[in-house]
Each structure stands twice: as C-alpha cells, then as structure tokens.
Amino acid sequence: MTASPLLVAYLSMEIALSSELPTYAGGLGVLAGDHLRAAADTGVAMVAVTLLYRKGYFRQVLDAQGHQQERDVQWLPEHHLERVSAQVAVTIEGREVKVGAWRTWIHGAGGGRVPVYLLDTDVDGNEDEDRRITDHLYGGEERYRLQQEAVLGLGGRRLLAALELTPTRYHLNEGHSSLLALELLALELSRRPDDLAGAIAAVRERCVFTTHTPIPAGHDRFPKALATAVLGRELVELYARLPTPHSAEINMSALGIELSGFVNGVSQRHAEVSAGMFPGRTIHAITNGVHSATWTAPAMRAVFDRWIPEWRRHAHALRGAQKIPTDAIVAAHREAKRALVDEINRHGDHNFGEERFTIGFARRATAYKRMLLILRDVRRLREVASRWGALQIVFAGKAHPRDLEGKRMIEAVFRQQEVVLPWVRIAFLPGYDMRLGGLITAGVDLWLNTPMAPLEASGTSGMKAAHNGVPNLSVRDGWWCEGYIEGQTGWVLAPGHPSDDADAAQLYRVLDEEILPLYLGAPERWAERMRASIALAASYFNAHRMLGEYLDRAYAPRW
C-alpha cells in the first residue's frame, strides 16, 4: 500500500504572521510563525490553523509614569485576509456555534507557500455572546478560554475535513488545541468501540505535541464541571477513560501528551524539566530556532546575500559567516543601530546616541524574566557606566492585563530613568511587536537575558540578536545552555546564586571586567565575536534546522 503524502496540520492559539495582524501575543506565536515560514522556504507540506482575533491581544499604552493601559486593536480582516466559503459548527454549552474561516498565505524563499486558516465565530446566525468568542487573544476567564480551545481544537479539525484536507500529522503547539486529539479518539472509537487501546494507538500515530511551559502552573487546567458545561458530557467522559492520571480538572497538556506519539520540549534543558512534570512519557528535545530572513536587519541581509547567497533557503550556510570581513559586519550593524536609536529618540527626549554602548532587554514583562535585575543596584550600575563612558539600556515588553507584578516592573523602569542619569540612559518603548522586536535585537550591542533558571523553556530573542552579530549575556538556561560557546558567542551568568543581589553583582562584574573592556578597548576582537555569533549561533539556532528535526524525528517516521 502506498503511503499518503506528508501533510502536517499545525494548530496554535497564536501565530505571528506580521506586525500588522494582531494574531499573536508573544514568543509562542512568533515561534509558530517562524516554523511556518521555514516550511514555506523548504517546501514541507503544511497547513496551519489558528483563531481570528478581531480585537487582538491588546495595544499597549504607557503614560509618563509607565502605567500600562490596554486598548483593543482596531483592524479589518477583509483588508488583509480572504474569507473562505467553508463553515463548520461546534457545540458549546449545548448551542451550535457556527465557525467561519479566513485564509492567508505564507510565501517562502524557494517559491513554496503555506496556507493559514483563521477561525472566526463572528458569523451571522450565532448569538451575540458566541460571536465574541474569538474577539480577544488570552482574554476573559476560564470559561472564555475553554470556549476558544473548543473552537480551535474541534473547529480546526472539522474545518480541515470540510476543506477535504487529510493531514498525516497533527502538530499541537501547546495544549490549547488538545481537544482535536480527543475528537480523533472519539472518531476512532466510533469505528472500534471495544478497542480503546487500539484507538489510542491510532491517534498517537497522527499527533505530535510540543510543550513550551516549564512549570506546572503554566499548563491549562479546567474544572470538570466547567468542561462538562462547555464541551458536553461525552467528551469529558471520554477524557476520563484515558490512562492519564486524573484529578478534578482536565489538564490540556496532559491530554495532548497522552494522545501524541511524539512529544517534545523546546530545548535540551526544557525537555529534562518537562520529563519531571510528565513521568512515564518520553519528552524529546527539539530546540527552537528563528526564521533567519525575517529577523536579520536589511543591511545585514545584504551582507549575507553577497557573501553567503544560499542562506535564505539554507540557513545552516550562515556557518560561512567566518569568511565575511569583520568591517562589513560592523558597518551593517551600525546601520541597524542607527535605525534603533532614531526609533528610540522619536518616542521621547531620551537623547540616545549611536556611539554609546547599548544593551537590549525586550520580552514579556513578568516576574521570572527579571527585567529589573540590571537596575537592582543603581549605584553600582552608575559606577560601571562612569568608568567606561556611559551606557544605554532599551527595554520593551507587555505585561498581561492581569499580571499586576509585571505592570509594576514596567513602572519601576520608568522611575529609574532619572535616577541613573547622567551616566546611564534608559528608554522603555511601548507597543512591543514583531517590528519593534526586530529593531531592538538587531540594533543593540549586547542582548541581555536574566530569567530565573530553569523557568526559561527556550527563549528566541537572543537567537535573533545573534543573526545580527549581537553577542548575548545570559543566564545559562533555555537555548543558552546549548548556544553559549566561551570566548565566541557571548557571556554566561552562572546559575546557582542564592539571590537576585548576587546575580546582579555578577552581572555588573562581567560588564565591568569583561564586556566593556573588550568593546571599548579591543574593537577588532569585539568584531570577531560579532562574526562568531553569526557563524556559530545563528547557523544552528534557526527555524530551518528546527523544522528539519521535526521532519526527521516527528513528521515523517512511524514511532
């Protein structure tokens, strides 16, 4: 019997398609978009499903004190997407909810393309409440989230069937789409009602699950009473038949893992951590990567085009960056830095200068990321800066609307802006998105990453920086456990310190004794480190390599 041609259906609650489309909140969505961009480049047959968020995640507004306010995003899907005629229905709280869809295409460097379908419940015939199910990304309470997950998992599978697409693999990007696997099991059992083990095995043959969450509290859980009310008794009773350890809640990650034949974390370290959370299942490691052409600044892209013409289709060719003259890399970075400084100075009276050493910290504003670590001892920071002739630090990032501690962190950065003058200048740029992220990762001189280990599943911003010749200073966690090469790709903050004070002290010491002396005192050696970041880090931590691993280990084989 001839095997079916490979077709991978990729389901994700968020996918970053472009800065103009409010279909993502942060790293999970950006990773999803890069995954699909790599598929378009390399010709891997994929189709993606997500939700259409008419009001987006939120538009961040910061006042003069750094207080975050959230505004709905205003956009018109019909200006960016094409509506498809197929329509399906999902039963939610006993009501038949119609689910429409829109489509866009991701086009690749080699002429390939990947369709992305965005599910939409703002459909004529639905009740007003149901029309709002897909309004907000990560909005509302448990009930709203579970309704969305029903639309994504159940509606996503049904839409693909209505389009007469028959995936050979379903890739569930986090637990939000795990209900798809449960419905596949229900369909299998309709054909073999007395063979639960065989039905589970058949579903596992078709499902791949990726977890991005290194702590138990980060996985979606819903009380069974709520799940019964939203999804109906049959699905909840089917969940109860699974061999997964049960509680009074439905754990969406545990569900996806139970029904997937291949399960992976997103770095070597994260896979080890995840194995402890899900005993009895093998958690493989496929370390994340970023889409090289998307995250490399225009001037640096031009350098790569000249010296490594095949890099857009084969990102591993960036290993050849060692043959690029360092002055070409430095000149391209200077252009990226100028663009960033111009952007910063447009946002206020920051007086950033191109000649000053600039540190970047841009990511979700939440406690474990430790945004404030570099500002923990302002006296010491000013002392380091005064010795070396001034520092600039650019911050960006959104706090979840309900993350009060994250919001307070942003406010604390604003309070320090005057305190650190004149030797340190600080800017916090509002509205962190793909465009701003690209400007910052490309334009700074050093990328800073200071999470509490082992809470960083992977992290990808440092990979983007490396594509632009920007070295990293990072805690040894996530991807940096693999990406750090001493004397080449950056610097490491050793784990195991007993307090934030100790970590901050080490950060200041490395800046004062290693990084700034190299940058200001040995510019040729600094340029060599920039080049090594491209050749050794970017050549591996890219989405082409990542997708190749999924293809070889998860999509193509039989387990």
Coordinates of C-alpha atoms in Angstrom, one line a residue:
M1 CA 0.0 0.0 0.0
T2 CA 1.4 3.4 -1.0
A3 CA 1.8 5.8 2.0
S4 CA -0.1 9.0 1.9
P5 CA 1.9 12.1 1.0
L6 CA 3.1 14.0 4.0
L7 CA 0.8 16.9 5.1
V8 CA 1.2 18.4 8.5
A9 CA -1.6 20.4 10.1
Y10 CA -0.2 22.8 12.6
L11 CA -2.6 24.2 15.3
S12 CA -1.6 27.1 17.5
M13 CA -3.6 29.6 19.6
E14 CA -1.4 32.3 18.2
I15 CA 0.6 32.7 15.0
A16 CA 2.7 35.8 14.3
L17 CA 2.1 36.5 10.6
S18 CA 3.2 40.1 10.5
S19 CA 3.2 43.2 12.8
E20 CA 0.1 44.4 11.0
L21 CA -2.1 41.4 12.0
P22 CA -3.0 41.1 15.7
T23 CA -2.8 37.3 15.8
Y24 CA -0.1 36.8 18.4
A25 CA 0.9 37.9 21.9
G26 CA 4.5 36.9 22.2
G27 CA 7.1 34.2 21.9
L28 CA 4.7 31.2 21.3
G29 CA 3.1 33.0 18.3
V30 CA 6.4 34.2 16.9
L31 CA 7.8 30.7 17.1
A32 CA 4.7 29.4 15.3
G33 CA 5.1 31.9 12.5
D34 CA 8.8 31.2 12.1
H35 CA 8.0 27.4 12.0
L36 CA 5.6 28.0 9.1
R37 CA 8.0 30.4 7.3
A38 CA 10.6 27.7 7.4
A39 CA 8.2 25.3 5.9
A40 CA 7.4 27.7 3.1
D41 CA 11.1 28.1 2.4
T42 CA 11.9 24.4 2.4
G43 CA 8.8 23.0 0.7
V44 CA 7.5 21.0 3.7
A45 CA 3.7 20.5 3.1
M46 CA 1.9 22.2 6.0
V47 CA -1.4 23.8 6.7
A48 CA -1.9 26.0 9.8
V49 CA -5.0 26.8 11.9
T50 CA -5.4 29.5 14.5
L51 CA -8.1 31.9 15.6
L52 CA -9.0 35.3 14.1
Y53 CA -8.9 37.9 17.0
R54 CA -10.9 40.9 15.9
K55 CA -9.7 42.8 19.0
G56 CA -6.3 41.2 19.1
Y57 CA -4.2 40.7 22.3
F58 CA -4.1 44.4 23.2
R59 CA -2.5 47.7 22.2
Q60 CA -0.2 48.8 24.9
V61 CA -0.3 52.5 26.0
L62 CA 2.2 53.8 28.6
D63 CA 1.7 57.1 30.4
A64 CA 4.6 59.3 31.7
Q65 CA 4.9 57.1 34.9
G66 CA 4.9 53.8 33.0
H67 CA 1.4 52.8 33.9
Q68 CA 0.2 50.3 31.3
Q69 CA -3.2 50.7 29.8
E70 CA -4.7 48.2 27.4
R71 CA -6.6 49.2 24.3
D72 CA -8.5 47.0 21.8
V73 CA -6.7 46.6 18.5
Q74 CA -8.6 48.1 15.6
W75 CA -8.3 46.3 12.2
L76 CA -10.4 45.0 9.4
P77 CA -9.7 41.3 8.4
E78 CA -11.1 41.9 4.9
H79 CA -8.2 44.2 4.2
H80 CA -5.6 41.5 4.9
L81 CA -7.3 38.1 4.5
E82 CA -9.6 36.2 2.2
R83 CA -12.8 34.7 3.5
V84 CA -13.3 31.0 2.7
S85 CA -16.7 29.5 2.0
A86 CA -16.3 26.5 4.2
Q87 CA -18.1 26.7 7.5
V88 CA -18.4 24.2 10.4
A89 CA -20.1 24.1 13.7
V90 CA -19.0 23.3 17.3
T91 CA -21.4 22.6 20.2
I92 CA -20.6 24.9 23.1
E93 CA -22.8 24.9 26.2
G94 CA -25.4 23.0 24.2
R95 CA -25.6 25.6 21.5
E96 CA -24.5 25.1 17.9
V97 CA -21.8 27.7 17.3
K98 CA -21.0 28.4 13.6
V99 CA -17.4 28.8 12.8
G100 CA -16.3 30.6 9.7
A101 CA -12.7 31.0 8.4
W102 CA -10.3 33.3 6.7
R103 CA -7.2 32.4 4.8
T104 CA -3.8 33.9 4.2
W105 CA -0.6 32.5 2.7
I106 CA 3.0 32.5 3.9
H107 CA 5.3 32.6 1.0
G108 CA 8.8 31.2 1.1
A109 CA 12.2 32.0 -0.3
G110 CA 12.1 29.0 -2.6
G111 CA 8.6 29.7 -4.1
G112 CA 6.8 27.4 -1.6
R113 CA 3.8 28.6 0.4
V114 CA 1.8 27.5 3.4
P115 CA -1.9 28.3 3.9
V116 CA -3.0 29.6 7.3
Y117 CA -6.7 29.4 8.3
L118 CA -8.1 31.7 11.0
L119 CA -11.3 30.6 12.6
D120 CA -14.0 33.2 13.3
T121 CA -17.2 32.9 15.3
D122 CA -18.4 36.4 14.4
V123 CA -20.8 34.7 12.0
D124 CA -24.4 35.5 11.1
G125 CA -26.8 33.2 12.9
N126 CA -24.6 33.0 16.1
E127 CA -25.8 34.5 19.3
D128 CA -24.1 37.8 20.3
E129 CA -22.1 36.0 23.1
D130 CA -20.9 33.4 20.7
R131 CA -19.9 35.9 18.1
R132 CA -17.4 37.3 20.6
I133 CA -15.7 34.0 21.4
T134 CA -12.8 34.8 19.0
D135 CA -12.6 38.5 19.9
H136 CA -9.6 38.5 22.3
L137 CA -6.4 36.5 22.4
Y138 CA -5.9 35.3 26.0
G139 CA -8.8 37.4 27.2
G140 CA -11.5 36.6 29.7
E141 CA -11.7 33.9 32.3
E142 CA -11.6 30.1 32.3
R143 CA -14.9 29.7 30.6
Y144 CA -13.9 32.0 27.7
R145 CA -10.6 30.3 27.3
L146 CA -12.2 26.8 27.2
Q147 CA -14.7 28.1 24.6
Q148 CA -11.8 29.3 22.4
E149 CA -10.0 26.0 22.8
A150 CA -13.1 24.1 21.7
V151 CA -13.2 26.3 18.6
L152 CA -9.5 25.8 17.9
G153 CA -9.3 22.0 18.5
L154 CA -12.7 20.8 17.5
G155 CA -13.4 23.5 14.9
G156 CA -9.9 23.3 13.5
R157 CA -10.2 19.6 12.8
R158 CA -13.6 19.9 11.3
L159 CA -12.6 22.8 9.0
L160 CA -9.7 20.8 7.6
A161 CA -12.1 17.9 6.9
A162 CA -14.6 20.4 5.3
L163 CA -11.7 21.6 3.1
E164 CA -11.1 17.9 2.2
L165 CA -7.6 18.0 3.6
T166 CA -6.3 14.8 5.2
P167 CA -3.3 15.5 7.4
T168 CA -0.8 12.7 8.0
R169 CA 0.2 14.5 11.2
Y170 CA -1.4 17.0 13.5
H171 CA 1.1 19.2 15.3
L172 CA -0.4 20.6 18.5
N173 CA 1.6 23.6 19.5
E174 CA 0.9 23.6 23.3
G175 CA -2.2 22.3 25.0
H176 CA -4.7 24.8 23.6
S177 CA -5.5 22.6 20.7
S178 CA -5.6 19.2 22.5
L179 CA -9.3 18.8 22.1
L180 CA -8.5 17.9 18.5
A181 CA -6.8 14.7 19.6
L182 CA -9.7 13.9 21.9
E183 CA -12.1 14.2 19.0
L184 CA -9.8 12.0 16.8
L185 CA -10.1 9.4 19.6
A186 CA -13.9 9.7 19.6
L187 CA -13.9 9.1 15.8
E188 CA -11.6 6.1 16.1
L189 CA -13.9 4.6 18.8
S190 CA -16.9 5.0 16.6
R191 CA -15.2 2.5 14.3
R192 CA -13.9 0.2 17.0
P193 CA -15.9 0.8 20.2
D194 CA -14.4 -2.1 22.1
D195 CA -10.8 -1.3 21.4
L196 CA -9.7 1.7 23.5
A197 CA -6.0 0.8 23.4
G198 CA -6.1 0.4 19.6
A199 CA -7.9 3.6 19.2
I200 CA -5.4 5.5 21.3
A201 CA -2.5 4.0 19.4
A202 CA -4.1 5.1 16.1
V203 CA -4.5 8.7 17.4
R204 CA -0.9 8.7 18.6
E205 CA 0.3 7.8 15.1
R206 CA -1.2 11.0 13.9
C207 CA -0.4 13.5 16.7
V208 CA 2.7 15.5 17.7
F209 CA 2.7 17.6 20.8
T210 CA 5.1 20.5 21.7
T211 CA 5.2 21.9 25.2
H212 CA 6.6 25.3 25.8
T213 CA 5.9 25.6 29.5
P214 CA 8.5 24.7 32.2
I215 CA 6.2 25.0 35.3
P216 CA 3.1 23.0 36.2
A217 CA 1.1 26.2 36.9
G218 CA 1.5 27.3 33.3
H219 CA -0.5 24.4 31.8
D220 CA -4.2 25.0 31.1
R221 CA -6.5 23.2 33.6
F222 CA -10.2 23.3 33.7
P223 CA -12.6 22.0 36.4
K224 CA -14.5 19.0 35.1
A225 CA -17.8 20.7 35.9
L226 CA -16.9 23.6 33.7
A227 CA -15.7 21.3 31.0
T228 CA -18.9 19.3 31.1
A229 CA -21.0 22.5 30.8
V230 CA -18.9 23.9 27.9
L231 CA -18.0 20.7 26.0
G232 CA -20.7 18.3 26.9
R233 CA -20.7 15.1 28.9
E234 CA -19.5 12.8 26.1
L235 CA -16.1 14.4 25.7
V236 CA -15.5 14.7 29.4
E237 CA -16.4 11.0 30.0
L238 CA -14.1 10.0 27.1
Y239 CA -11.3 12.0 28.8
A240 CA -11.9 10.1 32.0
R241 CA -11.3 6.8 30.1
L242 CA -7.7 7.8 29.3
P243 CA -4.9 6.2 31.2
T244 CA -3.6 9.7 32.2
P245 CA -3.5 10.3 36.0
H246 CA -6.8 12.1 36.8
S247 CA -7.9 14.8 39.2
A248 CA -10.9 17.1 39.5
E249 CA -9.5 19.0 36.5
I250 CA -8.9 18.4 32.8
N251 CA -5.2 19.2 32.1
M252 CA -4.9 20.1 28.4
S253 CA -1.2 19.5 28.2
A254 CA -1.6 16.0 29.8
L255 CA -4.4 15.3 27.3
G256 CA -2.2 16.3 24.3
I257 CA 0.8 14.3 25.6
E258 CA -1.3 11.2 26.3
L259 CA -2.7 11.2 22.8
S260 CA 0.5 12.1 20.9
G261 CA 3.1 9.6 19.6
F262 CA 5.9 12.2 19.7
V263 CA 6.2 14.8 22.5
N264 CA 9.0 17.4 22.7
G265 CA 10.2 20.3 24.7
V266 CA 11.8 23.3 23.1
S267 CA 15.4 23.0 24.4
Q268 CA 17.5 20.2 25.9
R269 CA 17.2 21.7 29.4
H270 CA 13.4 22.2 29.0
A271 CA 12.9 18.6 27.9
E272 CA 14.6 17.5 31.1
V273 CA 12.4 19.7 33.2
S274 CA 9.3 18.6 31.3
A275 CA 10.1 14.9 31.9
G276 CA 9.8 15.5 35.6
M277 CA 6.4 17.0 35.1
F278 CA 5.1 14.2 32.9
P279 CA 6.6 11.0 34.3
G280 CA 6.1 7.9 32.2
R281 CA 6.3 9.7 28.9
T282 CA 9.4 10.3 26.8
I283 CA 9.9 14.0 26.3
H284 CA 12.2 14.6 23.3
A285 CA 14.2 17.8 22.8
I286 CA 14.0 19.9 19.6
T287 CA 15.5 23.3 20.4
N288 CA 13.7 26.3 18.9
G289 CA 15.1 28.4 16.1
V290 CA 14.1 31.6 14.4
H291 CA 13.4 32.4 10.8
S292 CA 16.7 33.9 9.6
A293 CA 15.5 36.1 6.8
T294 CA 12.7 37.6 9.0
W295 CA 14.9 38.5 11.9
T296 CA 18.1 39.7 10.1
A297 CA 18.2 43.5 9.6
P298 CA 18.2 44.8 6.0
A299 CA 21.8 45.9 6.0
M300 CA 23.0 42.6 7.4
R301 CA 20.8 40.7 4.9
A302 CA 22.6 42.5 2.1
V303 CA 25.9 41.4 3.6
F304 CA 24.8 37.8 3.7
D305 CA 23.4 37.9 0.2
R306 CA 26.8 39.0 -1.1
W307 CA 28.9 36.5 0.9
I308 CA 26.5 33.6 1.5
P309 CA 24.0 33.7 -1.3
E310 CA 22.3 30.4 -0.3
W311 CA 21.5 31.5 3.3
R312 CA 17.8 32.4 2.7
R313 CA 16.9 28.8 1.7
H314 CA 19.6 27.0 3.7
A315 CA 20.2 28.9 6.9
H316 CA 22.9 26.5 8.1
A317 CA 25.1 28.1 5.4
L318 CA 25.5 31.0 7.9
R319 CA 28.4 28.9 9.2
G320 CA 30.2 30.5 6.3
A321 CA 30.0 33.9 8.0
Q322 CA 33.6 33.3 9.2
K323 CA 34.7 34.4 5.7
I324 CA 32.9 37.7 5.9
P325 CA 35.2 40.7 6.6
T326 CA 34.5 42.0 10.0
D327 CA 34.3 45.6 8.8
A328 CA 31.3 44.6 6.6
I329 CA 29.6 43.1 9.7
V330 CA 30.4 46.2 11.8
A331 CA 29.1 48.5 9.1
A332 CA 25.8 46.6 8.7
H333 CA 25.3 46.6 12.5
R334 CA 26.0 50.4 12.6
E335 CA 23.1 50.9 10.2
A336 CA 20.8 48.7 12.4
K337 CA 21.9 50.7 15.5
R338 CA 21.2 54.0 13.8
A339 CA 17.6 52.8 12.9
L340 CA 17.1 51.8 16.5
V341 CA 18.4 55.0 18.0
D342 CA 16.2 57.0 15.6
E343 CA 13.2 55.0 16.8
I344 CA 14.0 55.5 20.5
N345 CA 14.5 59.2 20.1
R346 CA 11.2 59.6 18.2
H347 CA 9.5 58.2 21.3
G348 CA 10.7 61.0 23.7
D349 CA 13.5 63.0 25.0
H350 CA 15.9 60.1 25.5
N351 CA 18.9 61.5 23.8
F352 CA 20.3 58.1 22.8
G353 CA 23.5 58.2 20.8
E354 CA 24.9 55.8 18.2
E355 CA 28.4 56.0 19.8
R356 CA 27.3 54.7 23.2
F357 CA 27.3 51.0 24.3
T358 CA 23.7 49.9 24.2
I359 CA 22.1 46.9 26.0
G360 CA 18.7 45.5 25.0
F361 CA 16.1 43.8 27.1
A362 CA 12.8 43.1 25.3
R363 CA 10.3 40.4 26.3
R364 CA 7.1 39.7 28.2
A365 CA 7.1 41.7 31.4
T366 CA 6.6 39.0 34.0
A367 CA 8.4 38.2 37.3
Y368 CA 10.5 35.3 36.2
K369 CA 12.1 37.2 33.3
R370 CA 13.7 39.6 35.9
M371 CA 13.5 42.8 33.9
L372 CA 14.8 44.8 36.9
L373 CA 17.9 42.8 37.6
I374 CA 20.2 45.1 35.8
L375 CA 18.7 48.0 37.8
R376 CA 18.9 46.3 41.2
D377 CA 22.0 48.2 42.4
V378 CA 21.8 51.6 40.7
R379 CA 24.9 52.9 42.4
R380 CA 27.0 50.0 41.1
L381 CA 25.5 50.4 37.6
R382 CA 26.3 54.1 37.5
E383 CA 29.8 53.3 38.8
V384 CA 30.4 50.9 35.9
A385 CA 29.0 53.3 33.4
S386 CA 31.0 56.3 34.6
R387 CA 34.2 54.2 34.4
W388 CA 33.6 53.3 30.7
G389 CA 31.9 56.4 29.4
A390 CA 28.1 56.0 29.6
L391 CA 25.6 53.1 28.9
Q392 CA 22.3 53.0 27.2
I393 CA 19.6 50.4 28.0
V394 CA 16.5 49.9 25.9
F395 CA 13.5 48.0 27.3
A396 CA 10.3 46.8 25.7
G397 CA 7.6 44.3 26.7
K398 CA 3.9 44.0 27.6
A399 CA 2.5 42.8 30.9
H400 CA -0.6 40.6 30.7
P401 CA -3.6 42.7 31.7
R402 CA -4.0 40.7 34.9
D403 CA -0.2 40.5 35.7
L404 CA 0.0 43.3 38.3
E405 CA 3.5 42.5 39.2
G406 CA 4.6 42.7 35.6
K407 CA 2.9 46.1 35.3
R408 CA 4.8 47.3 38.5
M409 CA 8.1 46.2 36.9
I410 CA 7.4 48.5 33.9
E411 CA 6.6 51.4 36.3
A412 CA 9.8 50.7 38.2
V413 CA 11.9 51.0 35.0
F414 CA 10.3 54.4 34.4
R415 CA 11.1 55.5 37.9
Q416 CA 14.8 54.7 37.4
Q417 CA 15.1 56.8 34.2
E418 CA 16.0 60.0 36.1
V419 CA 17.9 58.2 38.9
V420 CA 20.6 56.7 36.7
L421 CA 21.4 59.9 34.8
P422 CA 23.8 61.2 33.6
W423 CA 25.9 58.0 33.0
V424 CA 23.1 55.7 32.1
R425 CA 20.2 56.4 29.8
I426 CA 17.1 54.3 29.8
A427 CA 14.3 54.0 27.3
F428 CA 11.2 51.9 27.5
L429 CA 9.5 51.6 24.1
P430 CA 5.7 50.9 24.1
G431 CA 3.8 48.6 21.8
Y432 CA 6.3 45.7 21.7
D433 CA 5.6 43.7 18.5
M434 CA 7.5 42.0 15.6
R435 CA 8.6 45.3 14.1
L436 CA 10.0 46.7 17.3
G437 CA 11.5 43.4 18.4
G438 CA 13.4 43.2 15.1
L439 CA 14.7 46.8 15.5
I440 CA 15.9 46.1 19.1
T441 CA 17.5 42.7 18.6
A442 CA 19.4 44.0 15.5
G443 CA 20.4 47.4 16.8
V444 CA 21.8 46.9 20.3
D445 CA 25.4 46.0 21.1
L446 CA 24.6 43.4 23.7
W447 CA 21.5 41.2 24.3
L448 CA 20.6 40.7 28.0
N449 CA 18.6 37.7 29.3
T450 CA 18.3 37.1 33.0
P451 CA 15.4 34.7 33.8
M452 CA 15.2 32.6 36.9
A453 CA 16.5 29.2 35.9
P454 CA 15.1 26.8 35.0
L455 CA 12.0 28.8 34.0
E456 CA 13.1 29.8 30.5
A457 CA 11.9 27.0 28.3
S458 CA 13.9 28.2 25.3
G459 CA 13.9 31.9 24.6
T460 CA 14.4 33.1 21.0
S461 CA 15.2 36.8 21.2
G462 CA 18.9 36.0 21.8
M463 CA 18.9 33.9 18.6
K464 CA 17.6 36.9 16.7
A465 CA 20.3 39.1 18.2
A466 CA 22.9 36.5 17.1
H467 CA 21.7 36.7 13.5
N468 CA 22.6 40.4 13.6
G469 CA 26.1 39.9 15.1
V470 CA 24.9 40.8 18.6
P471 CA 26.6 38.8 21.4
N472 CA 24.5 37.6 24.3
L473 CA 24.9 37.9 28.1
S474 CA 22.5 35.4 29.6
V475 CA 21.7 33.1 32.4
R476 CA 22.6 29.5 31.5
D477 CA 19.0 28.4 30.8
G478 CA 16.9 27.5 27.8
W479 CA 18.7 27.7 24.5
W480 CA 21.8 29.4 26.0
C481 CA 22.7 26.1 27.7
E482 CA 23.5 24.9 24.1
G483 CA 24.3 28.3 22.4
Y484 CA 27.0 29.6 24.8
I485 CA 30.5 29.0 23.5
E486 CA 33.1 30.5 25.8
G487 CA 35.0 33.3 24.1
Q488 CA 32.8 33.1 21.0
T489 CA 29.1 33.8 21.2
G490 CA 28.8 35.8 24.4
W491 CA 29.0 35.5 28.1
V492 CA 27.2 33.5 30.7
L493 CA 25.8 34.3 34.2
A494 CA 26.5 31.2 36.2
P495 CA 23.4 29.6 37.9
G496 CA 23.1 28.7 41.5
H497 CA 23.5 32.1 43.1
P498 CA 21.4 32.4 46.3
S499 CA 19.7 35.7 45.5
D500 CA 18.9 38.4 42.9
D501 CA 21.5 40.5 44.7
A502 CA 24.3 38.0 43.9
D503 CA 23.1 37.6 40.3
A504 CA 23.1 41.4 39.8
A505 CA 26.6 41.7 41.3
Q506 CA 27.9 39.1 38.9
L507 CA 26.2 40.9 36.0
Y508 CA 27.9 44.2 36.9
R509 CA 31.2 42.4 37.3
V510 CA 31.0 40.8 33.8
L511 CA 30.1 44.1 32.3
D512 CA 32.9 45.9 34.1
E513 CA 35.7 43.4 33.7
E514 CA 35.0 41.5 30.5
I515 CA 32.4 43.1 28.2
L516 CA 33.1 46.8 28.2
P517 CA 36.9 46.4 28.1
L518 CA 36.5 44.3 25.0
Y519 CA 34.0 46.6 23.3
L520 CA 35.9 49.8 24.0
G521 CA 39.4 48.6 24.3
A522 CA 39.7 45.9 21.6
P523 CA 37.2 46.7 18.8
E524 CA 38.7 44.2 16.4
R525 CA 38.3 41.4 18.9
W526 CA 34.7 42.6 19.5
A527 CA 34.0 42.4 15.8
E528 CA 35.3 38.9 15.7
R529 CA 32.9 38.0 18.5
M530 CA 30.1 39.5 16.4
R531 CA 31.1 37.4 13.5
A532 CA 31.3 34.3 15.7
S533 CA 27.8 34.9 16.9
I534 CA 26.5 34.6 13.4
A535 CA 28.7 31.7 12.3
L536 CA 28.3 29.6 15.4
A537 CA 24.9 30.5 16.9
A538 CA 22.8 31.8 14.0
S539 CA 23.9 28.9 11.8
Y540 CA 22.3 26.4 14.2
F541 CA 19.6 28.2 16.1
N542 CA 17.4 28.9 13.1
A543 CA 14.0 27.6 12.0
H544 CA 15.3 25.7 9.0
R545 CA 17.3 23.4 11.3
M546 CA 14.4 23.2 13.8
L547 CA 11.9 22.2 11.1
G548 CA 14.4 19.7 9.7
E549 CA 14.5 18.0 13.1
Y550 CA 10.7 17.9 13.3
L551 CA 10.6 16.4 9.8
D552 CA 13.1 13.7 10.5
R553 CA 12.0 12.8 14.1
A554 CA 8.3 13.7 14.3
Y555 CA 6.6 14.2 11.0
A556 CA 8.0 11.5 8.7
P557 CA 8.7 8.4 10.8
R558 CA 6.4 5.9 12.3
W559 CA 7.0 5.6 16.0

